[in-house]
mmCIF file with all atom_site columns, C-alpha atoms in Angstrom:
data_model
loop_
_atom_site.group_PDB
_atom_site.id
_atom_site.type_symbol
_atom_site.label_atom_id
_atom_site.label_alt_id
_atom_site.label_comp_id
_atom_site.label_asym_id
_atom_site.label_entity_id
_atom_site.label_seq_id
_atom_site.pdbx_PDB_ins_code
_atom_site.Cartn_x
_atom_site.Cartn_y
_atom_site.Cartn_z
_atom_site.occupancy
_atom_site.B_iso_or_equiv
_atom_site.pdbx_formal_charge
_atom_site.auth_seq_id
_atom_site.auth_comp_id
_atom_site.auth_asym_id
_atom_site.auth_atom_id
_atom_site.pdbx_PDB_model_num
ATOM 1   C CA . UNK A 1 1   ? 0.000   0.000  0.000  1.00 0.00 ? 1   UNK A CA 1
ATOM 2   C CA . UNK A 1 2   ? 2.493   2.323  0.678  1.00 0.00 ? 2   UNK A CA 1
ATOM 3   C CA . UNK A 1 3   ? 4.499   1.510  -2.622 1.00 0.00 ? 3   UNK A CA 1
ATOM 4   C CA . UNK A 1 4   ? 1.051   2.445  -4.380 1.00 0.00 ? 4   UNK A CA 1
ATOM 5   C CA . UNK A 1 5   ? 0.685   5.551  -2.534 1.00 0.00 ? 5   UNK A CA 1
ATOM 6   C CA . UNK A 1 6   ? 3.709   6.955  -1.028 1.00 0.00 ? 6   UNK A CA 1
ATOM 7   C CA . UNK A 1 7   ? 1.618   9.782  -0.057 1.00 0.00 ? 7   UNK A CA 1
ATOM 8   C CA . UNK A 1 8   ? -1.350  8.114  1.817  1.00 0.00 ? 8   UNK A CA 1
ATOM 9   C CA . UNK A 1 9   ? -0.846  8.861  5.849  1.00 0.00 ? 9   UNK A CA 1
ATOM 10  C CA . UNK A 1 10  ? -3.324  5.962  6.437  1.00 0.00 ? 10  UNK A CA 1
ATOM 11  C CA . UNK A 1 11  ? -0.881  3.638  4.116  1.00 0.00 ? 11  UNK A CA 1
ATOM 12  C CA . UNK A 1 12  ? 1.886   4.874  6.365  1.00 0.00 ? 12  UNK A CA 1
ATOM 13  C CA . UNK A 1 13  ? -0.082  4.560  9.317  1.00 0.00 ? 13  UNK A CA 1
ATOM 14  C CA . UNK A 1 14  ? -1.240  1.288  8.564  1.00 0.00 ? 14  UNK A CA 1
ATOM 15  C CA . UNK A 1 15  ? 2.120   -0.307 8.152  1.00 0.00 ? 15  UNK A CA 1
ATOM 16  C CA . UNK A 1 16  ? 2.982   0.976  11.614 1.00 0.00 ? 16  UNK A CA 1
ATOM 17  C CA . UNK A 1 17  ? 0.166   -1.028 12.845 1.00 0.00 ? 17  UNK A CA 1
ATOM 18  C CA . UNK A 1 18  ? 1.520   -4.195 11.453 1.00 0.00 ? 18  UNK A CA 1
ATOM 19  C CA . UNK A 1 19  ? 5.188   -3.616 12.234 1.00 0.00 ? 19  UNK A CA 1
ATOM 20  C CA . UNK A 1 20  ? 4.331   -2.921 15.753 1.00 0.00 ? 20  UNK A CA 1
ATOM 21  C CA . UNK A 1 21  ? 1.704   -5.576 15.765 1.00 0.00 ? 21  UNK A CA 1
ATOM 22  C CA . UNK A 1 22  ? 5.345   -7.712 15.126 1.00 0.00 ? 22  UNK A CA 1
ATOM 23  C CA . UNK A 1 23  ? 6.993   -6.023 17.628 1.00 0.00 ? 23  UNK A CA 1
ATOM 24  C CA . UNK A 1 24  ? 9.240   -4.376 15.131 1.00 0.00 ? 24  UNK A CA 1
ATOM 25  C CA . UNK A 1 25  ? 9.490   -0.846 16.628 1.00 0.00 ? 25  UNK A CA 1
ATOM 26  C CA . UNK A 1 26  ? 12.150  0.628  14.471 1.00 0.00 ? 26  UNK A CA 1
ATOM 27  C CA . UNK A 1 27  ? 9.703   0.420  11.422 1.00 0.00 ? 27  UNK A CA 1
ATOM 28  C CA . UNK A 1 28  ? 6.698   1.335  13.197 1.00 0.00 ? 28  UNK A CA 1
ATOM 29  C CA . UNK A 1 29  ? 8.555   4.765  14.423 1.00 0.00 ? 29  UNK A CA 1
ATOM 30  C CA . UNK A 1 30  ? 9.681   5.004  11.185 1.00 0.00 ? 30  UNK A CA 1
ATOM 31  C CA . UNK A 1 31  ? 5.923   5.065  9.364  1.00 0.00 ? 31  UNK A CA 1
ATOM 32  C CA . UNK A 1 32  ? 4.325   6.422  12.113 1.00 0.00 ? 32  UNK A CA 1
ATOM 33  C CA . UNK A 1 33  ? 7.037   9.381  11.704 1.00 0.00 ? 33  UNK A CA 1
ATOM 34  C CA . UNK A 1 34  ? 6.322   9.318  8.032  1.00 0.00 ? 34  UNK A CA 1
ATOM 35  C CA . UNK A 1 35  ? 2.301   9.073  8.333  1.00 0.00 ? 35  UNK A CA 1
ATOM 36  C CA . UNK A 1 36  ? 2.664   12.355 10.758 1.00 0.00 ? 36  UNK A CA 1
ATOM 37  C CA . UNK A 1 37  ? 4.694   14.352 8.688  1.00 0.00 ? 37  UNK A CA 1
ATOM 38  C CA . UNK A 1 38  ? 1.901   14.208 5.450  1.00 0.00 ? 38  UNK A CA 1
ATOM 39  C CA . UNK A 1 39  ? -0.673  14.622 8.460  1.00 0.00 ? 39  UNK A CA 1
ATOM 40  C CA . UNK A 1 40  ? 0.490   16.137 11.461 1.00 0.00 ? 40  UNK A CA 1
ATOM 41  C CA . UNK A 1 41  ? -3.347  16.070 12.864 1.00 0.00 ? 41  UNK A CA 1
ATOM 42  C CA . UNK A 1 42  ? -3.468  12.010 13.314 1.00 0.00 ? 42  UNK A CA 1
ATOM 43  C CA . UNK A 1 43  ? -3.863  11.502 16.545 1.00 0.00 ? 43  UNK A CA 1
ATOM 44  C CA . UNK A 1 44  ? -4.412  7.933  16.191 1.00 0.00 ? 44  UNK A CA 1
ATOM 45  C CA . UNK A 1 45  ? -0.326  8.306  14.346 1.00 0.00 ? 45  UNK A CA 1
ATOM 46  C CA . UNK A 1 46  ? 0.671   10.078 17.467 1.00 0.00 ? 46  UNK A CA 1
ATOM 47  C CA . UNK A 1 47  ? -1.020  7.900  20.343 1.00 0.00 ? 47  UNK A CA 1
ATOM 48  C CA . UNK A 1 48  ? 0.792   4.714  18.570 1.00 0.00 ? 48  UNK A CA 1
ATOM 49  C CA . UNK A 1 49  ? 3.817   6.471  18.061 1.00 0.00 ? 49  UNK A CA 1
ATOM 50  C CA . UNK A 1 50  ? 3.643   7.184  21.755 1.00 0.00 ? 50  UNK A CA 1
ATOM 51  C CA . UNK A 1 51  ? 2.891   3.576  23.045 1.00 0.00 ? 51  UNK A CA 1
ATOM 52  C CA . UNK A 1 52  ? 5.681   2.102  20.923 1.00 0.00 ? 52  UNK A CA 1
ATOM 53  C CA . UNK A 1 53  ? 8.194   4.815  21.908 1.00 0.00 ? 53  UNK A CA 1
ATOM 54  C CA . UNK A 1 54  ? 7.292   4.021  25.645 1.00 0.00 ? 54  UNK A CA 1
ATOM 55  C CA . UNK A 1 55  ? 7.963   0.149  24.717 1.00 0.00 ? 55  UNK A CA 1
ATOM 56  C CA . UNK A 1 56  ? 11.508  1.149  23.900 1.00 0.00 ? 56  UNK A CA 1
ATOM 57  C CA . UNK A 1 57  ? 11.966  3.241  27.177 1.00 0.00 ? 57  UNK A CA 1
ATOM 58  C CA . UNK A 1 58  ? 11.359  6.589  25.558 1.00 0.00 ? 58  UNK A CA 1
ATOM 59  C CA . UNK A 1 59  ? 9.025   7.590  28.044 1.00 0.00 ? 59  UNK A CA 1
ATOM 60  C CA . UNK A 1 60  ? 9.833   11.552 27.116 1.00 0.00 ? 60  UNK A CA 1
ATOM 61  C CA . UNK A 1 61  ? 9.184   10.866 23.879 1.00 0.00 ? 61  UNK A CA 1
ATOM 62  C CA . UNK A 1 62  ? 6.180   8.948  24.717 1.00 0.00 ? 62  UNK A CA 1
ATOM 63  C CA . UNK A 1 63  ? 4.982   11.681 26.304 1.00 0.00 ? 63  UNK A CA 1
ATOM 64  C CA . UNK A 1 64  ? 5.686   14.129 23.986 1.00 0.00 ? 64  UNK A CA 1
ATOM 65  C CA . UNK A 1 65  ? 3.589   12.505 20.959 1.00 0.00 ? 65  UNK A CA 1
ATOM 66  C CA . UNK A 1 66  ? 0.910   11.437 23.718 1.00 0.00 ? 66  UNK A CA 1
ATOM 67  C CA . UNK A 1 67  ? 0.305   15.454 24.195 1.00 0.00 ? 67  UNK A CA 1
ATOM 68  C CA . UNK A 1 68  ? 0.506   15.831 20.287 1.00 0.00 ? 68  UNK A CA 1
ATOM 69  C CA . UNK A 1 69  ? -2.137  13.076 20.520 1.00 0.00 ? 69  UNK A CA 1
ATOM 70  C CA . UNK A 1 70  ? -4.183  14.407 23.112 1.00 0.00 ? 70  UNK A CA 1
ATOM 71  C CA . UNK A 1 71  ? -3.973  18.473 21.619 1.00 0.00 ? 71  UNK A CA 1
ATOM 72  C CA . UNK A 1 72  ? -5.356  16.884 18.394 1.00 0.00 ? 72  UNK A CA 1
ATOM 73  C CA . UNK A 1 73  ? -8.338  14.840 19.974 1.00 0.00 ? 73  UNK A CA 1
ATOM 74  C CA . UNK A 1 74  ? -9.500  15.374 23.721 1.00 0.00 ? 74  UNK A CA 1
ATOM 75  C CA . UNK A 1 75  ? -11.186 11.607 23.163 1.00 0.00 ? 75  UNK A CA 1
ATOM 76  C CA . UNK A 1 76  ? -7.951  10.158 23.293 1.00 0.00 ? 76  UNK A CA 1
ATOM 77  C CA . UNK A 1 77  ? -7.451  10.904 26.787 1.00 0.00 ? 77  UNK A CA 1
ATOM 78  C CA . UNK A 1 78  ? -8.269  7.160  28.026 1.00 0.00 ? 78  UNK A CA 1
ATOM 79  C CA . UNK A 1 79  ? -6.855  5.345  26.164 1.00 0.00 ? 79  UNK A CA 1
ATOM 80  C CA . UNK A 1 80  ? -3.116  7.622  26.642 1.00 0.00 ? 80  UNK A CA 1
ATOM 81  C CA . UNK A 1 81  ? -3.436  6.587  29.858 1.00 0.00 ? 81  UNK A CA 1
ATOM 82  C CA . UNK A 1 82  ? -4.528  3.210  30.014 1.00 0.00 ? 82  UNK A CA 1
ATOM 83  C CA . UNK A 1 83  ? -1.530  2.973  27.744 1.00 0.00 ? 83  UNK A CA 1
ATOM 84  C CA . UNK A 1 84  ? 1.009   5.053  30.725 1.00 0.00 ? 84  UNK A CA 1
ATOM 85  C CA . UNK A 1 85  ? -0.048  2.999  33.043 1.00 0.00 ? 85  UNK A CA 1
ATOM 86  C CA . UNK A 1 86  ? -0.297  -0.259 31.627 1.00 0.00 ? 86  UNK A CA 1
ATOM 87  C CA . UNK A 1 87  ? 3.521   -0.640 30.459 1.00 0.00 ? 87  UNK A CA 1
ATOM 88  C CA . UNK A 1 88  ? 6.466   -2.072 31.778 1.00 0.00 ? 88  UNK A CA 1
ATOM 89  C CA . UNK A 1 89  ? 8.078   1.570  31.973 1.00 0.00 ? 89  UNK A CA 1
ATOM 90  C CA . UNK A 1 90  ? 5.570   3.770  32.199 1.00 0.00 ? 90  UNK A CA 1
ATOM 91  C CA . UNK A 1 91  ? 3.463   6.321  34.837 1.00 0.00 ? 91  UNK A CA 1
ATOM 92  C CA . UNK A 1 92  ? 0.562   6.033  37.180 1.00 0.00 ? 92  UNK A CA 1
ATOM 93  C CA . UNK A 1 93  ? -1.085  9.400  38.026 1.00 0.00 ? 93  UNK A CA 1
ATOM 94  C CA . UNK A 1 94  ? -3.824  9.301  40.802 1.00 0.00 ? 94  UNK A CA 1
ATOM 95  C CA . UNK A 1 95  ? -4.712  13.057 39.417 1.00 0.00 ? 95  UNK A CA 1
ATOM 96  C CA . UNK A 1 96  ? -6.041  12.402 35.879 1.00 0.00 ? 96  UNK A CA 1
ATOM 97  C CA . UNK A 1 97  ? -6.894  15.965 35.248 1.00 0.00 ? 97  UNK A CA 1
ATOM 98  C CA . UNK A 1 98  ? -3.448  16.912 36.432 1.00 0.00 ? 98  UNK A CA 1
ATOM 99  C CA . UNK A 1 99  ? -2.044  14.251 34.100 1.00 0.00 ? 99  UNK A CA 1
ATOM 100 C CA . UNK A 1 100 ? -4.843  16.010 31.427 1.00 0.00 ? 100 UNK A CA 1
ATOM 101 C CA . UNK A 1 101 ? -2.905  18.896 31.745 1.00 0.00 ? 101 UNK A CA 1
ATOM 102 C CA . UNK A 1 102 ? 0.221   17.881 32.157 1.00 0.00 ? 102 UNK A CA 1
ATOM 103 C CA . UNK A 1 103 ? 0.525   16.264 28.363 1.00 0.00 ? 103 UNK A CA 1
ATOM 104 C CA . UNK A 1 104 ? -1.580  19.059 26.857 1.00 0.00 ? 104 UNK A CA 1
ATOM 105 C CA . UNK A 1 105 ? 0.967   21.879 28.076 1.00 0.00 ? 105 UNK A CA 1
#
């Protein structure tokens, strides 16, 4: 797909689905990276980003696409941090509204 239409952000987002469906986090950076730079309003691009930059230990980069995320779509709040909290190395905040504010800066 992304051969087809080097331009698509969903082809680009798409393939970082599958490569970090494999666990392959270099690529998924990668086409996340390259899905949010033909659409820098994905959130769904910058909340996966996020969650497989946190898998690597990049928690401040984690955090910084999480607030991209959450800037570009309030709705994405839960699931950000479901995904803080729910990793190896990650965050637990009792004071979700503090966390709210934290990542949208």
């Amino acid at each position: 797909a992304c051969q087809q239409a080097p331009t698509s952000p969903r082809a680009a987002f798409l393939l970082g689905l599958c490569a970090q469906d494999r666990g392959d986090h270099a690529t998924a950076v990668a086409a996340y990276e390259r899905a949010l730079a033909l659409d820098p309003a994905l959130p769904e691009a910058w909340t996966n980003l996020g969650i497989v930059r946190q898998a690597t230990g990049d928690l401040v980069g984690a955090r910084a696409a999480y607030g991209a995320a959450l800037r570009g779509r309030a709705s994405a709040f839960g699931r950000i941090s479901q995904a803080l909290a729910g990793a190896p190395k990650g965050e637990l905040w009792l004071d979700l509204e503090g966390l709210r504010r934290d990542l949208a800066g």
